[in-house]
Amino acid sequence: MPDFDISLLRTFASVVDSGGFSRASERVHRTQSTISQQIKKLEEQAGRQLLSRGARSSLLTPDGERMLGYARRILALHDEARNVFTEDLPELVRVGVTEDLAVESLPGLLSPLAQGMGHARLEVRCGLSRQLEQDLSNGLLDVALFRRVESQAIAGPDSWAETLHWVAAPGHGFEQARVLPLILFPHECVLRGHALGQLDAMGRPWRITYTSPNISGILAAVRAGLGVSLLSERMLPGAGLQVLPQEAGLPVLPYASIVLRTGTGTPGPVAVQAQELLRSHMDAWSADSAAGMLQSQARRKRA
């Protein structure tokens, strides 16, 4: 048996609802002969007579009554599916941020964006910088805020410099150890790559004592005295850690920055709004960071 044609089922239901071929032709804007041919074709597909044609009206046969119930259900599901897929699809905005940035005020920052856009879907994913940058280039993210480490300072738009430190728990002399114990993020972290590369370049033996994908785990391990770590200054307030001096014999600190980038495609209006929110957030952080640095320098001079 061939598949039932949706258009034939719709014509069949129109004939029944209209009470005959004449009124159905007016309803669907087709000639009576066309409607008659369509009903005949549907009857051929069903292998049954569906309508008993009279001089003035058409009556349902028992098989026609059964077909009408199925036709209405099929048409209802068909129209529901069609309506769903003809609606404007919501804009999907995929935002990637490094884990240490995400635990601050970013969730609250993006919350109004997620709640106020009825025709948009916001997906925020935390990750390590190398993975985020790769996902952005592969089209898996629309906006990303991640860290870069360079051998020299590089200025550019949507880039905010940050200060890095070698840190340890107060009172621990790990910098004097023959084999330096390290606490690091996994391989996708740019800080890890720099730390290990510089230690190898200077011939300093090392071993990794603790690895964690999140900043809370890293800070807990450093506070517990498991080793030293290379961290951004923004990760340290309230952590109770000791910043190791340059005389500690550890590798020279690199230049680091947080960059805001968008994907290769043309961003939609919500993606642009997300980018503007992140830019404003980082501008405010940069201003606060600069003010805090000036205050710290002033306190050292007075001391």
Short mmCIF file of C-alpha atoms in Angstrom, two decimals:
data_model
loop_
_atom_site.label_atom_id
_atom_site.label_comp_id
_atom_site.label_asym_id
_atom_site.label_seq_id
_atom_site.Cartn_x
_atom_site.Cartn_y
_atom_site.Cartn_z
CA MET A 1 0.00 0.00 0.00
CA PRO A 2 1.40 3.43 -0.91
CA ASP A 3 1.88 6.18 1.69
CA PHE A 4 -1.04 8.52 2.23
CA ASP A 5 -0.54 11.96 0.69
CA ILE A 6 -0.92 14.82 3.20
CA SER A 7 -2.56 17.08 0.61
CA LEU A 8 -5.14 14.39 -0.22
CA LEU A 9 -5.96 13.89 3.45
CA ARG A 10 -6.42 17.66 3.83
CA THR A 11 -8.80 17.75 0.84
CA PHE A 12 -10.73 14.79 2.24
CA ALA A 13 -11.19 16.52 5.61
CA SER A 14 -12.26 19.74 3.85
CA VAL A 15 -14.95 17.90 1.86
CA VAL A 16 -16.34 16.36 5.06
CA ASP A 17 -16.20 19.62 7.01
CA SER A 18 -17.78 21.60 4.16
CA GLY A 19 -20.54 19.09 3.53
CA GLY A 20 -19.75 18.40 -0.11
CA PHE A 21 -17.49 18.96 -3.10
CA SER A 22 -18.98 22.32 -4.07
CA ARG A 23 -18.37 24.05 -0.75
CA ALA A 24 -15.00 22.36 -0.38
CA SER A 25 -13.90 23.79 -3.72
CA GLU A 26 -14.64 27.29 -2.43
CA ARG A 27 -12.83 26.58 0.81
CA VAL A 28 -9.59 25.27 -0.72
CA HIS A 29 -9.81 27.36 -3.90
CA ARG A 30 -9.84 24.43 -6.31
CA THR A 31 -12.30 23.24 -8.90
CA GLN A 32 -14.80 20.50 -8.07
CA SER A 33 -13.23 18.23 -10.66
CA THR A 34 -9.81 18.64 -9.05
CA ILE A 35 -11.22 17.82 -5.63
CA SER A 36 -13.07 14.80 -7.03
CA GLN A 37 -9.86 13.53 -8.59
CA GLN A 38 -8.00 13.97 -5.32
CA ILE A 39 -10.64 12.04 -3.35
CA LYS A 40 -10.53 9.29 -5.96
CA LYS A 41 -6.75 9.12 -5.66
CA LEU A 42 -6.96 8.90 -1.86
CA GLU A 43 -9.50 6.07 -2.19
CA GLU A 44 -7.08 4.30 -4.51
CA GLN A 45 -4.31 4.69 -1.92
CA ALA A 46 -6.59 3.34 0.82
CA GLY A 47 -8.10 0.63 -1.38
CA ARG A 48 -11.54 1.54 0.03
CA GLN A 49 -14.44 3.80 -0.86
CA LEU A 50 -14.44 6.73 1.56
CA LEU A 51 -17.35 8.86 0.34
CA SER A 52 -20.78 7.90 -0.95
CA ARG A 53 -21.49 10.56 -3.54
CA GLY A 54 -25.05 11.84 -3.86
CA ALA A 55 -26.69 14.42 -6.04
CA ARG A 56 -26.35 17.19 -3.46
CA SER A 57 -24.01 15.89 -0.78
CA SER A 58 -21.39 13.30 -0.02
CA LEU A 59 -21.70 10.93 2.92
CA LEU A 60 -18.96 9.11 4.73
CA THR A 61 -18.84 5.38 4.31
CA PRO A 62 -17.83 3.29 7.36
CA ASP A 63 -14.28 3.19 5.99
CA GLY A 64 -14.50 6.94 5.43
CA GLU A 65 -15.36 7.48 9.09
CA ARG A 66 -12.34 5.49 10.14
CA MET A 67 -10.14 7.37 7.69
CA LEU A 68 -11.43 10.75 8.92
CA GLY A 69 -10.23 10.08 12.48
CA TYR A 70 -6.76 9.15 11.26
CA ALA A 71 -6.71 12.07 8.82
CA ARG A 72 -7.45 14.61 11.55
CA ARG A 73 -4.72 13.21 13.82
CA ILE A 74 -2.17 13.08 10.98
CA LEU A 75 -2.98 16.62 9.89
CA ALA A 76 -2.81 17.95 13.45
CA LEU A 77 0.67 16.47 13.99
CA HIS A 78 1.80 17.60 10.56
CA ASP A 79 0.65 21.17 11.15
CA GLU A 80 2.20 21.24 14.62
CA ALA A 81 5.58 20.14 13.24
CA ARG A 82 5.35 22.61 10.37
CA ASN A 83 4.57 25.49 12.72
CA VAL A 84 7.51 24.61 14.96
CA PHE A 85 9.99 24.63 12.10
CA THR A 86 8.62 27.74 10.41
CA GLU A 87 9.02 29.84 13.55
CA ASP A 88 12.11 32.01 13.90
CA LEU A 89 14.82 29.83 15.40
CA PRO A 90 16.30 31.33 18.57
CA GLU A 91 19.83 32.65 18.32
CA LEU A 92 22.26 30.31 20.03
CA VAL A 93 25.11 32.17 21.74
CA ARG A 94 27.95 29.98 23.01
CA VAL A 95 30.31 31.76 25.40
CA GLY A 96 33.57 30.29 26.68
CA VAL A 97 35.50 31.69 29.66
CA THR A 98 38.44 30.47 31.69
CA GLU A 99 37.52 28.87 35.00
CA ASP A 100 39.07 31.55 37.18
CA LEU A 101 37.08 34.25 35.37
CA ALA A 102 33.83 32.31 35.56
CA VAL A 103 33.82 31.99 39.34
CA GLU A 104 33.80 35.75 39.84
CA SER A 105 30.94 38.00 38.77
CA LEU A 106 30.45 36.69 35.24
CA PRO A 107 27.42 34.50 36.03
CA GLY A 108 25.59 37.49 37.47
CA LEU A 109 26.79 39.64 34.59
CA LEU A 110 25.35 37.31 31.95
CA SER A 111 22.18 36.47 33.86
CA PRO A 112 20.12 39.41 32.53
CA LEU A 113 21.20 38.50 29.03
CA ALA A 114 19.97 34.94 29.47
CA GLN A 115 16.69 35.95 31.08
CA GLY A 116 15.84 38.97 28.95
CA MET A 117 16.18 37.49 25.47
CA GLY A 118 13.13 35.42 24.58
CA HIS A 119 14.50 34.50 21.15
CA ALA A 120 17.99 33.54 22.23
CA ARG A 121 19.68 30.65 24.00
CA LEU A 122 22.79 31.31 26.04
CA GLU A 123 25.31 28.55 26.72
CA VAL A 124 28.32 29.40 28.91
CA ARG A 125 31.17 26.92 29.21
CA CYS A 126 34.21 27.09 31.48
CA GLY A 127 37.48 25.70 30.23
CA LEU A 128 41.22 26.15 29.92
CA SER A 129 42.63 28.73 27.56
CA ARG A 130 44.13 26.54 24.86
CA GLN A 131 40.94 24.48 24.54
CA LEU A 132 38.75 27.59 24.44
CA GLU A 133 40.87 29.19 21.72
CA GLN A 134 40.80 25.98 19.70
CA ASP A 135 37.03 25.61 20.09
CA LEU A 136 36.57 29.21 18.97
CA SER A 137 38.59 28.64 15.79
CA ASN A 138 36.69 25.39 15.13
CA GLY A 139 33.32 27.13 15.30
CA LEU A 140 32.28 25.54 18.60
CA LEU A 141 32.12 28.89 20.41
CA ASP A 142 30.80 32.31 19.38
CA VAL A 143 32.54 34.43 22.03
CA ALA A 144 35.49 33.50 24.22
CA LEU A 145 37.46 35.15 27.01
CA PHE A 146 40.77 33.39 27.57
CA ARG A 147 44.39 33.91 28.58
CA ARG A 148 47.48 34.22 26.44
CA VAL A 149 51.13 34.13 27.54
CA GLU A 150 53.83 35.80 25.44
CA SER A 151 57.56 36.37 25.69
CA GLN A 152 57.00 40.10 25.16
CA ALA A 153 54.20 42.54 25.82
CA ILE A 154 51.66 42.62 22.98
CA ALA A 155 49.04 45.35 22.98
CA GLY A 156 45.84 45.14 20.99
CA PRO A 157 42.10 45.68 21.03
CA ASP A 158 40.06 43.66 23.50
CA SER A 159 43.21 42.68 25.40
CA TRP A 160 43.88 43.30 29.11
CA ALA A 161 47.34 42.81 30.63
CA GLU A 162 47.63 40.91 33.88
CA THR A 163 50.44 40.17 36.31
CA LEU A 164 51.71 36.66 37.03
CA HIS A 165 53.44 35.42 40.20
CA TRP A 166 55.21 32.34 41.44
CA VAL A 167 53.43 31.54 44.71
CA ALA A 168 53.70 29.11 47.60
CA ALA A 169 52.32 28.63 51.09
CA PRO A 170 53.92 30.99 53.65
CA GLY A 171 56.97 29.55 55.34
CA HIS A 172 57.78 26.91 52.71
CA GLY A 173 61.19 27.10 51.00
CA PHE A 174 60.32 25.11 47.92
CA GLU A 175 62.40 27.38 45.71
CA GLN A 176 65.48 25.90 47.38
CA ALA A 177 64.45 22.30 46.71
CA ARG A 178 66.64 20.27 44.35
CA VAL A 179 63.53 19.08 42.49
CA LEU A 180 60.88 21.78 42.34
CA PRO A 181 57.37 20.52 43.28
CA LEU A 182 54.73 22.04 41.02
CA ILE A 183 50.99 22.54 41.30
CA LEU A 184 49.52 23.17 37.86
CA PHE A 185 46.44 23.17 35.71
CA PRO A 186 46.11 20.42 33.06
CA HIS A 187 47.81 20.50 29.64
CA GLU A 188 45.34 22.95 28.06
CA CYS A 189 46.51 25.71 30.42
CA VAL A 190 48.95 28.23 28.89
CA LEU A 191 50.51 28.91 32.31
CA ARG A 192 51.47 25.26 32.64
CA GLY A 193 53.15 25.22 29.23
CA HIS A 194 55.21 28.30 30.02
CA ALA A 195 56.25 27.09 33.48
CA LEU A 196 57.47 23.71 32.28
CA GLY A 197 59.15 25.12 29.17
CA GLN A 198 61.09 27.72 31.14
CA LEU A 199 62.14 25.28 33.83
CA ASP A 200 63.44 22.87 31.19
CA ALA A 201 65.26 25.72 29.42
CA MET A 202 67.11 26.68 32.62
CA GLY A 203 67.85 23.04 33.48
CA ARG A 204 65.84 23.09 36.70
CA PRO A 205 64.52 19.63 37.73
CA TRP A 206 60.79 19.55 38.51
CA ARG A 207 57.98 17.19 39.35
CA ILE A 208 54.24 17.74 39.31
CA THR A 209 52.71 17.02 42.69
CA TYR A 210 49.15 18.17 42.06
CA THR A 211 46.97 18.87 39.01
CA SER A 212 43.49 20.39 39.05
CA PRO A 213 41.26 21.86 36.31
CA ASN A 214 39.79 24.49 38.65
CA ILE A 215 41.30 27.37 40.58
CA SER A 216 39.81 26.29 43.90
CA GLY A 217 41.70 22.99 43.72
CA ILE A 218 44.96 24.73 42.78
CA LEU A 219 44.71 27.23 45.62
CA ALA A 220 43.84 24.53 48.14
CA ALA A 221 46.88 22.48 47.11
CA VAL A 222 49.23 25.47 47.35
CA ARG A 223 47.85 26.43 50.79
CA ALA A 224 48.37 22.84 51.91
CA GLY A 225 52.08 23.14 51.13
CA LEU A 226 52.21 20.67 48.25
CA GLY A 227 54.37 22.89 46.04
CA VAL A 228 54.63 26.13 44.07
CA SER A 229 52.43 27.38 41.30
CA LEU A 230 52.38 30.04 38.60
CA LEU A 231 49.18 32.06 38.95
CA SER A 232 47.60 35.30 37.88
CA GLU A 233 47.42 38.07 40.45
CA ARG A 234 43.63 38.13 40.04
CA MET A 235 43.50 34.62 41.50
CA LEU A 236 45.32 35.56 44.72
CA PRO A 237 43.28 38.07 46.79
CA GLY A 238 42.29 36.41 50.05
CA ALA A 239 44.13 33.20 49.20
CA GLY A 240 46.74 33.67 51.92
CA LEU A 241 49.68 32.74 49.69
CA GLN A 242 53.24 34.00 49.58
CA VAL A 243 54.44 35.66 46.37
CA LEU A 244 57.96 34.40 45.71
CA PRO A 245 60.56 37.09 44.90
CA GLN A 246 62.66 37.24 41.76
CA GLU A 247 65.66 36.14 43.82
CA ALA A 248 64.05 32.73 44.36
CA GLY A 249 65.75 31.39 41.24
CA LEU A 250 62.54 30.57 39.38
CA PRO A 251 61.98 31.33 35.67
CA VAL A 252 61.39 34.92 34.62
CA LEU A 253 57.72 35.75 34.59
CA PRO A 254 56.15 36.06 31.13
CA TYR A 255 53.77 38.71 29.82
CA ALA A 256 50.17 37.60 30.14
CA SER A 257 46.92 39.02 28.94
CA ILE A 258 43.26 38.15 28.81
CA VAL A 259 41.77 38.48 25.34
CA LEU A 260 38.20 38.68 24.12
CA ARG A 261 37.58 37.11 20.72
CA THR A 262 34.61 36.17 18.54
CA GLY A 263 34.21 33.27 16.13
CA THR A 264 34.72 33.33 12.38
CA GLY A 265 31.05 33.84 11.48
CA THR A 266 29.05 37.05 11.64
CA PRO A 267 27.83 37.43 15.24
CA GLY A 268 24.13 37.85 15.89
CA PRO A 269 22.69 40.67 18.00
CA VAL A 270 22.76 38.67 21.24
CA ALA A 271 26.35 37.54 20.62
CA VAL A 272 27.31 41.19 20.09
CA GLN A 273 25.56 42.09 23.35
CA ALA A 274 27.41 39.32 25.20
CA GLN A 275 30.70 40.58 23.80
CA GLU A 276 29.93 44.12 24.94
CA LEU A 277 29.07 42.92 28.44
CA LEU A 278 32.32 40.98 28.71
CA ARG A 279 34.30 43.94 27.37
CA SER A 280 32.74 46.29 29.92
CA HIS A 281 33.44 43.78 32.68
CA MET A 282 37.11 43.50 31.72
CA ASP A 283 37.50 47.28 31.33
CA ALA A 284 36.16 47.74 34.86
CA TRP A 285 38.45 45.01 36.19
CA SER A 286 41.46 46.58 34.47
CA ALA A 287 40.69 49.98 35.99
CA ASP A 288 40.26 48.48 39.48
CA SER A 289 43.48 46.50 39.06
CA ALA A 290 45.44 49.60 38.05
CA ALA A 291 44.05 51.56 41.02
CA GLY A 292 44.94 48.73 43.38
CA MET A 293 48.50 48.60 42.04
CA LEU A 294 48.98 52.33 42.60
CA GLN A 295 47.73 52.03 46.17
CA SER A 296 50.07 49.10 46.81
CA GLN A 297 53.05 51.08 45.47
CA ALA A 298 52.13 54.05 47.65
CA ARG A 299 51.97 51.86 50.76
CA ARG A 300 55.42 50.42 50.00
CA LYS A 301 56.89 53.91 49.63
CA ARG A 302 55.44 55.04 52.97
CA ALA A 303 56.82 51.92 54.60
#
